[in-house]
């Protein structure tokens, strides 16, 4: 276990004592089945940077940083092969486009890779878990905002979703687990979102008409998030669009295929 992962794991102890909005978390809080056992930081920032049209993907031909997949990883990802992962969730329309590149082939597109994603809903809840101190709302029997797709010849997978919510100890994020065509795990990582006054994060969370009622009071920005604070450059996405038309996230992840 790396020192970074150990320290993140220590932070998990404090989460159970936090108030309900924090417990209703969009994070790695409880039950990691593999990878490192990081936990979410309680720190938050009062400002951020970037805009809804800014952000970058992994531009160098090096493997994207790995992150924890817990505590709410998809339990049976092979059963959730779907590009539309909305289910019954409501929120601002959101499209996700992820390109997978192979560092073992000069970062050429990696076709045939299996890509699992999952994220919380607008209120910070995950499906497949709940009814515990880590997430009081019980969603153990439903599977919203989780899906698997296989990369095409351009290394691309696409998903239709709703814009993720947030909770106090994490910045807005998406979890990703990538396997090769034979099912070997290649990388577990997370995707960060640009922040700032005109960012999608700011605009969506001001959209009470779409059910995003928390605003950004108490929001933890990327610079203070204990997952992204040391590696956000290669985990930062590009997000474009509007609240009325929906947003599109584009991101590139490099793996050693």
Coordinates of N, CA, C and O in Angstrom, one line a residue, residues 113-235:
X113 N -11.3 -2.3 -25.6 CA -11.1 -2.2 -24.2 C -12.5 -2.1 -23.5 O -13.4 -1.5 -24.1
X114 N -12.7 -2.7 -22.4 CA -13.9 -2.6 -21.6 C -13.8 -1.4 -20.6 O -12.8 -1.3 -19.9
X115 N -14.8 -0.5 -20.7 CA -14.7 0.7 -19.8 C -16.0 0.7 -19.0 O -17.1 0.9 -19.5
X116 N -15.8 0.6 -17.7 CA -16.9 0.8 -16.7 C -16.8 2.2 -16.1 O -15.7 2.7 -15.7
X117 N -18.0 2.9 -16.0 CA -18.0 4.1 -15.3 C -19.1 4.1 -14.3 O -20.1 3.3 -14.4
X118 N -19.0 4.9 -13.3 CA -20.1 5.1 -12.3 C -19.9 6.5 -11.6 O -18.8 6.9 -11.4
X119 N -21.0 7.1 -11.2 CA -20.9 8.3 -10.5 C -22.2 8.5 -9.7 O -23.2 7.8 -9.9
X120 N -22.2 9.5 -8.8 CA -23.4 9.7 -8.0 C -24.5 10.5 -8.7 O -24.2 11.1 -9.8
X121 N -25.7 10.6 -8.2 CA -26.7 11.4 -8.7 C -26.6 12.8 -8.3 O -25.7 13.2 -7.6
X122 N -27.6 13.6 -8.6 CA -27.5 15.1 -8.3 C -27.5 15.3 -6.8 O -27.0 16.4 -6.4
X123 N -28.0 14.4 -6.0 CA -28.0 14.5 -4.6 C -26.8 13.9 -3.8 O -26.7 13.9 -2.6
X124 N -26.0 13.3 -4.6 CA -24.8 12.7 -4.0 C -24.9 11.2 -3.6 O -24.1 10.7 -2.9
X125 N -25.9 10.5 -4.1 CA -26.1 9.1 -3.8 C -25.6 8.2 -4.9 O -25.8 8.5 -6.1
X126 N -25.1 7.0 -4.5 CA -24.8 6.0 -5.4 C -25.8 4.9 -5.4 O -26.4 4.5 -4.4
X127 N -26.0 4.3 -6.6 CA -26.8 3.0 -6.6 C -26.0 1.9 -6.1 O -24.8 1.9 -5.9
X128 N -26.7 0.8 -5.8 CA -26.2 -0.5 -5.4 C -25.7 -0.5 -3.9 O -25.3 -1.6 -3.4
X129 N -25.8 0.6 -3.3 CA -25.4 0.7 -1.9 C -26.4 1.5 -1.1 O -27.3 2.2 -1.6
X130 N -26.2 1.5 0.2 CA -27.0 2.3 1.1 C -27.6 1.6 2.3 O -27.4 0.4 2.5
X131 N -28.4 2.4 3.1 CA -28.9 1.8 4.3 C -27.9 1.6 5.4 O -28.1 0.9 6.3
X132 N -26.8 2.3 5.3 CA -25.7 2.2 6.3 C -25.3 3.7 6.7 O -25.7 4.6 6.1
X133 N -24.3 3.7 7.6 CA -23.8 5.0 8.0 C -23.1 5.8 6.9 O -23.0 7.0 6.9
X134 N -22.6 5.0 5.9 CA -21.9 5.6 4.8 C -22.8 6.3 3.8 O -22.5 7.3 3.2
X135 N -24.0 5.7 3.7 CA -25.0 6.3 2.8 C -26.4 5.9 3.4 O -26.8 4.7 3.3
X136 N -27.1 6.9 3.9 CA -28.3 6.5 4.6 C -29.4 6.1 3.7 O -30.2 5.2 4.0
X137 N -29.5 6.7 2.5 CA -30.5 6.3 1.5 C -30.2 5.0 1.0 O -29.1 4.7 0.6
X138 N -31.2 4.1 0.9 CA -30.9 2.7 0.5 C -31.3 2.5 -1.0 O -32.4 2.5 -1.4
X139 N -30.2 2.4 -1.8 CA -30.4 2.1 -3.2 C -29.7 0.8 -3.6 O -29.2 0.6 -4.7
X140 N -29.8 -0.2 -2.7 CA -29.1 -1.5 -2.9 C -29.7 -2.3 -4.0 O -29.0 -3.1 -4.6
X141 N -30.9 -2.0 -4.4 CA -31.6 -2.9 -5.4 C -31.7 -2.2 -6.8 O -32.3 -2.8 -7.7
X142 N -31.1 -1.0 -6.9 CA -31.1 -0.3 -8.2 C -29.7 -0.1 -8.8 O -28.8 -0.2 -8.0
X143 N -29.7 0.3 -10.0 CA -28.3 0.3 -10.7 C -28.1 1.6 -11.5 O -27.5 1.5 -12.6
X144 N -28.7 2.7 -11.1 CA -28.5 3.9 -11.9 C -27.1 4.5 -11.9 O -26.3 4.2 -11.1
X145 N -26.8 5.2 -13.0 CA -25.6 5.9 -13.2 C -24.4 5.0 -13.2 O -23.3 5.3 -12.7
X146 N -24.5 3.8 -13.7 CA -23.4 2.8 -13.9 C -23.6 2.2 -15.3 O -24.7 1.9 -15.7
X147 N -22.4 2.0 -15.9 CA -22.5 1.3 -17.2 C -21.2 0.9 -17.7 O -20.1 1.3 -17.3
X148 N -21.2 0.0 -18.7 CA -20.0 -0.5 -19.4 C -20.2 -0.4 -20.9 O -21.3 -0.7 -21.4
X149 N -19.1 0.0 -21.5 CA -19.1 0.0 -23.0 C -17.7 -0.5 -23.5 O -16.7 -0.5 -22.7
X150 N -17.6 -0.9 -24.7 CA -16.4 -1.3 -25.3 C -15.9 -0.3 -26.3 O -16.6 0.2 -27.1
X151 N -14.6 0.0 -26.2 CA -14.0 1.1 -27.1 C -14.1 0.6 -28.6 O -13.9 -0.5 -28.9
X152 N -14.4 1.6 -29.4 CA -14.4 1.4 -30.9 C -13.0 1.5 -31.4 O -12.0 1.6 -30.7
X153 N -12.8 1.6 -32.8 CA -11.5 1.7 -33.4 C -10.8 3.0 -33.1 O -9.6 3.0 -33.2
X154 N -11.5 4.0 -32.6 CA -10.9 5.2 -32.2 C -10.6 5.2 -30.7 O -10.1 6.3 -30.1
X155 N -10.8 4.1 -30.0 CA -10.6 4.0 -28.6 C -11.7 4.8 -27.8 O -11.5 5.1 -26.6
X156 N -12.9 5.0 -28.4 CA -13.9 5.8 -27.8 C -15.1 5.0 -27.2 O -15.5 4.0 -27.8
X157 N -15.5 5.4 -26.0 CA -16.8 5.0 -25.5 C -17.6 6.2 -25.1 O -17.1 7.3 -24.8
X158 N -18.9 6.1 -25.3 CA -19.8 7.2 -25.0 C -21.0 6.8 -24.1 O -21.5 5.6 -24.2
X159 N -21.4 7.7 -23.2 CA -22.5 7.4 -22.3 C -23.4 8.6 -22.2 O -23.0 9.7 -22.3
X160 N -24.7 8.3 -22.0 CA -25.7 9.3 -21.8 C -26.0 9.3 -20.3 O -26.4 8.2 -19.8
X161 N -25.9 10.4 -19.6 CA -26.1 10.4 -18.2 C -26.8 11.7 -17.7 O -27.3 12.5 -18.5
X162 N -26.7 12.0 -16.4 CA -27.0 13.3 -15.9 C -25.8 13.9 -15.1 O -25.0 13.1 -14.7
X163 N -25.7 15.2 -15.1 CA -24.6 15.8 -14.5 C -24.5 15.4 -13.0 O -25.4 15.5 -12.2
X164 N -23.3 14.9 -12.6 CA -23.1 14.4 -11.2 C -23.3 15.5 -10.2 O -22.9 16.7 -10.4
X165 N -23.8 15.2 -9.0 CA -23.8 16.1 -7.9 C -22.5 16.1 -7.1 O -21.5 15.6 -7.7
X166 N -22.5 16.5 -5.9 CA -21.3 16.6 -5.1 C -21.6 16.5 -3.6 O -22.8 16.5 -3.3
X167 N -20.6 16.3 -2.8 CA -20.8 16.4 -1.4 C -19.6 17.0 -0.8 O -18.6 17.2 -1.5
X168 N -19.6 17.3 0.5 CA -18.7 18.2 1.1 C -17.2 17.9 1.0 O -16.4 18.7 0.8
X169 N -16.9 16.6 1.0 CA -15.5 16.2 1.1 C -14.9 15.8 -0.3 O -13.8 15.3 -0.3
X170 N -15.7 15.9 -1.3 CA -15.1 15.6 -2.7 C -15.6 16.6 -3.7 O -16.7 17.2 -3.7
X171 N -14.7 16.9 -4.7 CA -15.0 17.6 -5.9 C -15.9 16.7 -6.8 O -15.9 15.5 -6.6
X172 N -16.6 17.3 -7.7 CA -17.3 16.6 -8.7 C -16.4 15.6 -9.4 O -15.3 16.0 -9.9
X173 N -16.8 14.4 -9.6 CA -15.9 13.4 -10.3 C -16.7 12.2 -10.8 O -17.9 12.0 -10.5
X174 N -16.0 11.5 -11.7 CA -16.5 10.2 -12.3 C -15.5 9.1 -12.0 O -14.3 9.4 -12.2
X175 N -15.9 7.9 -11.7 CA -15.0 6.8 -11.5 C -15.0 6.0 -12.8 O -16.0 5.9 -13.5
X176 N -13.8 5.5 -13.1 CA -13.6 4.7 -14.3 C -12.7 3.5 -14.0 O -11.7 3.6 -13.4
X177 N -13.1 2.3 -14.5 CA -12.3 1.1 -14.4 C -12.2 0.6 -15.9 O -13.2 0.3 -16.5
X178 N -10.9 0.4 -16.3 CA -10.6 -0.1 -17.7 C -10.0 -1.4 -17.7 O -9.1 -1.7 -16.9
X179 N -10.5 -2.3 -18.5 CA -10.0 -3.7 -18.7 C -9.6 -3.9 -20.2 O -10.2 -3.2 -21.0
X180 N -8.7 -4.8 -20.4 CA -8.5 -5.2 -21.8 C -9.6 -6.1 -22.3 O -10.5 -6.5 -21.5
X181 N -9.5 -6.5 -23.6 CA -10.6 -7.3 -24.1 C -10.8 -8.6 -23.5 O -11.9 -9.2 -23.5
X182 N -9.7 -9.2 -22.8 CA -9.8 -10.4 -22.2 C -10.2 -10.3 -20.7 O -10.4 -11.3 -20.0
X183 N -10.5 -9.1 -20.2 CA -10.9 -8.9 -18.9 C -9.9 -8.6 -17.9 O -10.2 -8.4 -16.7
X184 N -8.6 -8.4 -18.3 CA -7.6 -8.0 -17.3 C -7.7 -6.6 -17.0 O -7.8 -5.7 -17.8
X185 N -7.6 -6.3 -15.7 CA -7.7 -4.9 -15.2 C -6.5 -4.1 -15.7 O -5.3 -4.5 -15.4
X186 N -6.7 -3.0 -16.3 CA -5.6 -2.1 -16.8 C -5.4 -0.9 -15.9 O -4.3 -0.5 -15.7
X187 N -6.5 -0.3 -15.5 CA -6.4 1.0 -14.7 C -7.7 1.3 -14.0 O -8.8 1.1 -14.6
X188 N -7.6 1.7 -12.8 CA -8.8 2.4 -12.1 C -8.4 3.8 -11.9 O -7.3 4.1 -11.3
X189 N -9.2 4.7 -12.3 CA -8.9 6.1 -12.1 C -10.2 7.0 -11.9 O -11.3 6.4 -11.8
X190 N -10.0 8.3 -11.8 CA -11.2 9.2 -11.7 C -11.0 10.3 -12.6 O -9.9 10.7 -13.0
X191 N -12.1 10.9 -13.0 CA -12.1 12.1 -13.9 C -12.6 13.3 -13.1 O -13.6 13.3 -12.5
X192 N -11.8 14.4 -13.3 CA -12.1 15.7 -12.6 C -12.8 16.6 -13.6 O -12.7 16.4 -14.8
X193 N -13.4 17.6 -13.0 CA -14.2 18.6 -13.8 C -13.6 20.0 -13.6 O -13.2 20.4 -12.5
X194 N -13.6 20.8 -14.7 CA -13.1 22.2 -14.6 C -14.0 22.9 -13.6 O -15.2 22.6 -13.5
X195 N -13.5 23.9 -12.9 CA -14.2 24.7 -11.9 C -14.1 26.2 -12.2 O -13.3 26.6 -13.0
X196 N -14.8 27.0 -11.5 CA -14.8 28.4 -11.7 C -16.1 29.0 -11.9 O -17.1 28.3 -12.1
X197 N -16.2 30.3 -12.0 CA -17.4 31.1 -12.1 C -18.3 30.6 -13.3 O -19.5 30.4 -13.1
X198 N -17.8 30.4 -14.4 CA -18.6 30.0 -15.6 C -18.5 28.5 -15.9 O -18.8 28.1 -17.0
X199 N -17.9 27.7 -15.0 CA -17.8 26.3 -15.3 C -19.1 25.6 -15.2 O -20.1 26.1 -14.7
X200 N -19.2 24.4 -15.8 CA -20.4 23.6 -15.8 C -20.7 23.3 -14.3 O -21.9 23.3 -13.9
X201 N -19.7 23.0 -13.5 CA -20.0 22.7 -12.1 C -20.7 23.9 -11.4 O -21.7 23.7 -10.7
X202 N -20.3 25.1 -11.7 CA -21.0 26.3 -11.1 C -22.4 26.5 -11.6 O -23.3 26.7 -10.9
X203 N -22.5 26.4 -13.0 CA -23.8 26.6 -13.6 C -24.8 25.6 -13.2 O -26.0 25.9 -12.9
X204 N -24.4 24.3 -13.2 CA -25.4 23.3 -12.9 C -25.8 23.4 -11.4 O -27.0 23.2 -11.1
X205 N -24.9 23.6 -10.5 CA -25.2 23.7 -9.1 C -26.0 25.0 -8.7 O -26.5 25.1 -7.6
X206 N -26.1 25.9 -9.7 CA -27.0 27.0 -9.5 C -28.4 26.8 -10.0 O -29.3 27.6 -9.9
X207 N -28.6 25.6 -10.7 CA -29.8 25.3 -11.4 C -30.8 24.6 -10.5 O -31.0 23.4 -10.6
X208 N -31.4 25.3 -9.6 CA -32.4 24.7 -8.7 C -33.6 24.2 -9.4 O -34.3 23.2 -9.0
X209 N -33.9 24.8 -10.6 CA -35.0 24.3 -11.4 C -34.8 22.8 -11.8 O -35.8 22.1 -12.1
X210 N -33.6 22.4 -11.9 CA -33.2 21.0 -12.3 C -33.0 20.1 -11.1 O -32.5 19.0 -11.2
X211 N -33.2 20.7 -9.9 CA -33.1 19.9 -8.7 C -31.8 20.0 -8.0 O -31.6 19.2 -7.0
X212 N -30.8 20.8 -8.4 CA -29.5 20.9 -7.8 C -29.7 22.0 -6.7 O -29.6 23.2 -7.0
X213 N -30.0 21.6 -5.5 CA -30.4 22.6 -4.5 C -29.4 23.0 -3.5 O -29.6 23.9 -2.7
X214 N -28.2 22.4 -3.6 CA -27.1 22.7 -2.6 C -26.3 23.9 -2.9 O -25.6 24.4 -2.1
X215 N -26.3 24.3 -4.2 CA -25.4 25.4 -4.6 C -23.9 24.9 -4.4 O -23.7 23.7 -4.6
X216 N -23.0 25.8 -4.1 CA -21.6 25.4 -4.0 C -21.1 25.8 -2.6 O -19.9 25.8 -2.3
X217 N -22.0 26.1 -1.7 CA -21.6 26.4 -0.3 C -21.0 25.1 0.3 O -21.7 24.1 0.4
X218 N -19.8 25.2 0.7 CA -19.1 24.0 1.3 C -18.5 23.1 0.3 O -18.0 22.0 0.7
X219 N -18.5 23.4 -1.0 CA -18.0 22.6 -2.0 C -16.5 22.4 -1.8 O -15.8 23.4 -1.5
X220 N -16.0 21.2 -2.1 CA -14.5 21.0 -2.0 C -14.0 21.0 -3.4 O -14.3 20.3 -4.3
X221 N -13.1 22.0 -3.7 CA -12.5 22.2 -5.0 C -11.4 21.2 -5.3 O -10.8 20.6 -4.3
X222 N -11.1 21.1 -6.6 CA -10.0 20.1 -6.9 C -8.7 20.3 -6.2 O -8.1 19.4 -5.8
X223 N -8.4 21.6 -5.9 CA -7.1 21.9 -5.3 C -7.0 21.3 -3.8 O -6.0 21.1 -3.3
X224 N -8.2 21.1 -3.2 CA -8.3 20.7 -1.9 C -8.8 19.2 -1.8 O -8.7 18.6 -0.7
X225 N -9.2 18.7 -2.9 CA -9.7 17.3 -2.9 C -8.5 16.3 -2.8 O -7.5 16.5 -3.6
X226 N -8.5 15.4 -1.9 CA -7.3 14.6 -1.7 C -7.0 13.5 -2.8 O -6.0 12.9 -2.7
X227 N -7.9 13.4 -3.7 CA -7.7 12.5 -4.9 C -7.0 13.3 -6.0 O -6.0 12.9 -6.5
X228 N -7.5 14.5 -6.2 CA -7.1 15.3 -7.4 C -6.0 16.3 -7.0 O -5.3 16.8 -7.9
X229 N -5.8 16.6 -5.8 CA -4.8 17.7 -5.4 C -3.4 17.5 -5.9 O -2.7 18.4 -6.1
X230 N -3.0 16.2 -6.1 CA -1.7 15.9 -6.5 C -1.5 15.4 -7.9 O -0.4 15.2 -8.4
X231 N -2.6 15.3 -8.6 CA -2.5 14.8 -10.0 C -3.6 15.2 -10.9 O -3.9 14.6 -11.9
X232 N -4.2 16.4 -10.7 CA -5.4 16.8 -11.4 C -5.2 17.0 -12.9 O -6.1 16.9 -13.7
X233 N -4.0 17.5 -13.3 CA -3.7 17.8 -14.6 C -4.0 16.7 -15.6 O -4.7 16.9 -16.6
X234 N -3.6 15.5 -15.3 CA -3.8 14.4 -16.2 C -5.2 13.7 -15.9 O -5.5 12.7 -16.6
X235 N -5.9 14.2 -15.0 CA -7.3 13.7 -14.8 C -8.4 14.7 -15.1 O -9.6 14.4 -14.8

